[in-house]
Short mmCIF file of C-alpha atoms in Angstrom, two decimals:
data_model
loop_
_atom_site.label_atom_id
_atom_site.label_comp_id
_atom_site.label_asym_id
_atom_site.label_seq_id
_atom_site.Cartn_x
_atom_site.Cartn_y
_atom_site.Cartn_z
CA GLU A 201 -17.53 5.72 5.65
CA ASP A 202 -14.29 4.46 6.11
CA LYS A 203 -11.68 7.06 5.99
CA VAL A 204 -7.70 8.04 6.98
CA VAL A 205 -6.78 11.35 6.06
CA GLN A 206 -2.96 12.25 5.94
CA SER A 207 -1.58 15.92 6.25
CA PRO A 208 0.19 17.80 5.06
CA LEU A 209 0.11 16.46 1.08
CA SER A 210 3.08 17.41 0.78
CA LEU A 211 6.11 18.89 2.60
CA VAL A 212 9.32 20.56 1.43
CA VAL A 213 12.23 21.14 4.27
CA HIS A 214 16.08 21.79 4.06
CA GLU A 215 18.00 18.54 5.42
CA GLY A 216 18.96 18.25 8.94
CA ASP A 217 15.02 19.86 10.23
CA THR A 218 12.90 17.81 11.67
CA VAL A 219 9.73 16.55 10.19
CA THR A 220 6.05 15.38 11.37
CA LEU A 221 3.65 13.75 9.34
CA ASN A 222 -0.12 12.94 9.99
CA CYS A 223 -2.59 10.36 9.94
CA SER A 224 -6.44 11.23 11.18
CA TYR A 225 -8.19 8.12 11.00
CA GLU A 226 -12.23 7.42 11.13
CA VAL A 227 -12.65 3.11 11.09
CA THR A 228 -15.03 1.11 12.51
CA ASN A 229 -13.09 -2.15 14.76
CA PHE A 230 -9.81 -0.63 14.77
CA ARG A 231 -7.20 -3.01 14.94
CA SER A 232 -4.07 -1.16 13.53
CA LEU A 233 -2.30 1.26 11.84
CA LEU A 234 0.49 0.82 9.43
CA TRP A 235 3.29 3.09 8.21
CA TYR A 236 4.92 2.68 4.86
CA LYS A 237 7.40 4.62 3.23
CA GLN A 238 7.67 4.70 -1.34
CA GLU A 239 10.29 5.34 -2.92
CA LYS A 240 10.43 4.56 -6.98
CA LYS A 241 8.77 1.41 -6.37
CA ALA A 242 7.21 -0.74 -3.85
CA PRO A 243 5.95 0.57 -0.47
CA THR A 244 8.46 -0.44 2.23
CA PHE A 245 7.16 -1.08 5.73
CA LEU A 246 8.27 1.19 8.39
CA PHE A 247 5.26 0.86 11.92
CA MET A 248 2.22 -1.05 12.60
CA LEU A 249 0.77 0.99 16.00
CA THR A 250 -1.94 -1.25 17.59
CA SER A 251 -1.93 0.49 21.28
CA SER A 252 -2.32 4.55 22.79
CA GLY A 253 0.74 6.28 23.75
CA ILE A 254 3.47 3.59 22.59
CA GLU A 255 6.15 5.54 20.65
CA LYS A 256 7.42 3.21 18.21
CA LYS A 257 10.98 3.78 17.26
CA SER A 258 13.58 3.14 14.37
CA GLY A 259 16.15 4.79 14.31
CA ARG A 260 15.52 9.33 13.46
CA LEU A 261 12.21 7.57 13.06
CA SER A 262 10.06 7.47 15.27
CA SER A 263 5.60 7.01 15.05
CA ILE A 264 2.85 7.47 18.32
CA LEU A 265 -0.71 6.51 18.21
CA ASP A 266 -3.56 8.20 19.87
CA LYS A 267 -6.94 5.81 19.80
CA LYS A 268 -8.84 8.54 22.41
CA GLU A 269 -7.99 11.25 19.09
CA LEU A 270 -8.11 8.32 16.38
CA PHE A 271 -4.47 9.34 14.92
CA SER A 272 -1.14 8.53 14.34
CA ILE A 273 2.16 10.77 14.10
CA LEU A 274 5.45 9.95 12.21
CA ASN A 275 8.68 12.13 12.83
CA ILE A 276 11.36 12.29 11.41
CA THR A 277 14.46 13.78 13.12
CA ALA A 278 17.97 15.50 11.29
CA THR A 279 16.07 14.70 8.04
CA GLN A 280 18.31 13.14 5.33
CA THR A 281 17.88 13.65 1.00
CA GLY A 282 17.46 9.68 1.66
CA ASP A 283 14.64 10.29 3.03
CA SER A 284 13.01 12.00 0.66
CA ALA A 285 9.56 10.00 -0.33
CA VAL A 286 5.68 9.55 0.35
CA TYR A 287 4.68 8.13 3.16
CA LEU A 288 2.24 6.38 3.22
CA CYS A 289 -0.74 5.59 6.71
CA ALA A 290 -3.19 2.52 6.71
CA VAL A 291 -5.84 1.80 9.11
CA THR A 292 -7.14 -1.94 9.33
CA ASN A 293 -10.11 -3.69 10.98
CA TYR A 294 -11.60 -6.07 8.61
CA GLN A 295 -9.41 -4.16 5.18
CA LEU A 296 -6.61 -1.85 4.92
CA ILE A 297 -8.17 1.42 4.37
CA TRP A 298 -5.62 3.68 2.81
CA GLY A 299 -4.50 7.57 2.63
CA ALA A 300 -3.43 9.30 -0.15
CA GLY A 301 0.38 9.97 1.43
CA THR A 302 2.77 12.79 2.34
CA LYS A 303 5.37 13.52 -0.43
CA LEU A 304 8.01 14.87 1.60
CA ILE A 305 11.21 16.11 -0.11
CA ILE A 306 14.03 16.87 1.82
CA LYS A 307 16.54 19.67 0.12
CA PRO A 308 20.04 19.41 0.51
CA GLY B 151 12.80 -15.68 -2.90
CA ALA B 152 13.26 -13.44 -0.13
CA GLY B 153 10.25 -11.08 -1.17
CA VAL B 154 7.03 -10.92 -2.63
CA SER B 155 8.70 -11.15 -6.83
CA GLN B 156 6.30 -9.54 -9.71
CA SER B 157 6.48 -9.95 -12.97
CA PRO B 158 7.01 -8.55 -15.70
CA SER B 159 8.08 -4.93 -14.27
CA ASN B 160 6.82 -3.41 -16.87
CA LYS B 161 4.19 -4.29 -19.83
CA VAL B 162 3.21 -2.52 -22.45
CA THR B 163 0.35 -3.04 -24.67
CA GLU B 164 -2.12 -1.98 -27.62
CA LYS B 165 -6.00 -0.85 -26.13
CA GLY B 166 -8.05 -3.57 -26.05
CA LYS B 167 -5.92 -7.07 -25.76
CA ASP B 168 -5.65 -8.67 -22.30
CA VAL B 169 -2.31 -8.96 -20.29
CA GLU B 170 -1.89 -11.54 -17.58
CA LEU B 171 0.47 -9.68 -14.37
CA ARG B 172 1.76 -12.44 -11.33
CA CYS B 173 2.78 -12.24 -8.49
CA ASP B 174 4.98 -14.76 -6.37
CA PRO B 175 4.67 -14.17 -2.77
CA ILE B 176 7.21 -14.72 0.33
CA SER B 177 7.24 -18.23 1.33
CA GLY B 178 4.41 -19.04 3.85
CA HIS B 179 2.45 -15.83 3.72
CA THR B 180 -1.05 -17.04 3.34
CA ALA B 181 -2.90 -13.79 2.59
CA LEU B 182 -2.37 -11.60 -0.71
CA TYR B 183 -3.26 -8.49 -2.10
CA TRP B 184 -3.51 -6.85 -5.25
CA TYR B 185 -3.48 -2.89 -5.62
CA ARG B 186 -3.55 -0.46 -8.11
CA GLN B 187 -1.88 2.60 -8.14
CA SER B 188 -1.93 5.26 -11.07
CA LEU B 189 0.39 8.28 -11.14
CA GLY B 190 0.46 11.09 -8.26
CA GLN B 191 -2.60 8.77 -6.38
CA GLY B 192 -2.89 6.28 -3.55
CA LEU B 193 -3.15 2.28 -3.59
CA GLU B 194 -6.21 1.32 -4.51
CA PHE B 195 -7.93 -1.82 -3.53
CA LEU B 196 -8.33 -4.39 -5.74
CA ILE B 197 -8.69 -8.07 -4.54
CA TYR B 198 -7.52 -10.07 -1.39
CA PHE B 199 -7.10 -13.86 -1.20
CA GLN B 200 -6.77 -16.27 1.83
CA GLY B 201 -5.42 -19.09 0.56
CA ASN B 202 -6.69 -19.88 -2.86
CA SER B 203 -10.04 -18.28 -2.01
CA ALA B 204 -10.93 -14.70 -2.62
CA PRO B 205 -13.08 -13.58 0.11
CA ASP B 206 -12.81 -9.96 -1.23
CA LYS B 207 -13.37 -8.89 -4.68
CA SER B 208 -15.14 -5.93 -3.31
CA GLY B 209 -12.28 -3.91 -5.10
CA LEU B 210 -12.40 -5.12 -9.33
CA PRO B 211 -13.02 -1.85 -11.24
CA SER B 212 -14.58 -4.21 -13.48
CA ASP B 213 -15.54 -7.99 -15.39
CA ARG B 214 -12.19 -7.05 -17.33
CA PHE B 215 -10.59 -7.88 -14.29
CA SER B 216 -10.20 -11.08 -12.69
CA ALA B 217 -7.57 -12.59 -10.38
CA GLU B 218 -6.57 -16.59 -9.35
CA ARG B 219 -4.63 -18.10 -6.74
CA THR B 220 -3.94 -21.22 -6.96
CA GLY B 221 -1.69 -24.37 -4.73
CA GLY B 222 -1.84 -21.20 -1.94
CA SER B 223 1.60 -19.14 -3.74
CA VAL B 224 1.36 -17.99 -7.02
CA SER B 225 -1.39 -15.63 -7.83
CA THR B 226 -2.39 -13.90 -11.58
CA LEU B 227 -3.95 -10.74 -12.28
CA THR B 228 -5.39 -10.82 -15.99
CA ILE B 229 -7.41 -7.92 -17.68
CA GLN B 230 -9.25 -8.15 -20.75
CA ARG B 231 -10.04 -6.18 -23.08
CA THR B 232 -7.20 -3.42 -21.63
CA GLN B 233 -8.29 0.28 -21.93
CA GLN B 234 -6.47 3.22 -21.68
CA GLU B 235 -7.12 3.88 -18.46
CA ASP B 236 -6.04 1.08 -17.13
CA SER B 237 -2.18 2.30 -17.09
CA ALA B 238 -1.41 2.17 -13.62
CA VAL B 239 1.39 0.16 -11.88
CA TYR B 240 -0.13 -2.56 -9.77
CA LEU B 241 1.53 -3.61 -6.98
CA CYS B 242 0.67 -7.28 -4.79
CA ALA B 243 1.15 -7.72 -1.45
CA SER B 244 1.13 -10.72 0.96
CA ARG B 245 1.51 -11.09 5.18
CA LEU B 246 2.02 -14.06 6.89
CA PRO B 247 -1.05 -15.88 8.05
CA GLY B 248 -3.45 -14.03 10.93
CA PRO B 249 -6.69 -11.86 11.38
CA GLN B 250 -6.51 -8.24 9.06
CA GLY B 251 -4.19 -6.21 11.35
CA GLY B 252 -2.32 -8.49 13.08
CA GLN B 253 0.41 -8.44 10.40
CA PRO B 254 1.86 -6.26 8.07
CA GLN B 255 1.86 -6.22 4.13
CA HIS B 256 4.71 -6.07 2.57
CA PHE B 257 4.64 -5.44 -1.11
CA GLY B 258 6.72 -6.60 -4.41
CA ASP B 259 7.97 -3.99 -6.47
CA GLY B 260 5.54 -3.89 -8.79
CA THR B 261 4.05 -4.13 -12.59
CA ARG B 262 4.69 -1.27 -14.54
CA LEU B 263 0.88 -1.32 -17.38
CA SER B 264 1.28 1.66 -20.28
CA ILE B 265 -1.85 0.47 -22.37
CA LEU B 266 -0.45 2.87 -25.62
#
């Protein structure tokens, strides 16, 4: 059965810390891996990764995919309280398979 | 509009009533998805539309749930004879044409459904 597992389930850090969120998968016919940020309402798209080893970067956020070891990481540097959210990982084959998310809390 | 629009944003209804939720996708997005998210849980896939047809209805939890899409645009999700376990946030997402995995999905703000 296809599955996506995110870790940790929750994480509390202080402002300014760097965090690494993990997403591992076992999915047949992999096409892409996506990261989303969900605050109070809709998940907002962060990154889509299709190739191994190519880092995608947006400001303080970056992500990379390892298709051999079947995982991706999402890094956030110099965290701010506005980074507090649930971070969702999803993998596509012919459908989208979602992880349960990592709840990140940034304390001032 | 610029983004995916869902209405109503909140719906409170009595057990046993029917409800209809609406999703207006981003213009040009031929693929449309419905998800359900219970409090503190991940996203539960319900149904996927490509144009007006639904090639994947596998996530609909029971025959009380149905969805349609007309004109390749607006979609409605209908829940008949609502039960308390139907209480959740119902999210709609759309994406540009192409195979799964080629384009990211963009989400609406959801409809928070509460069944009394």
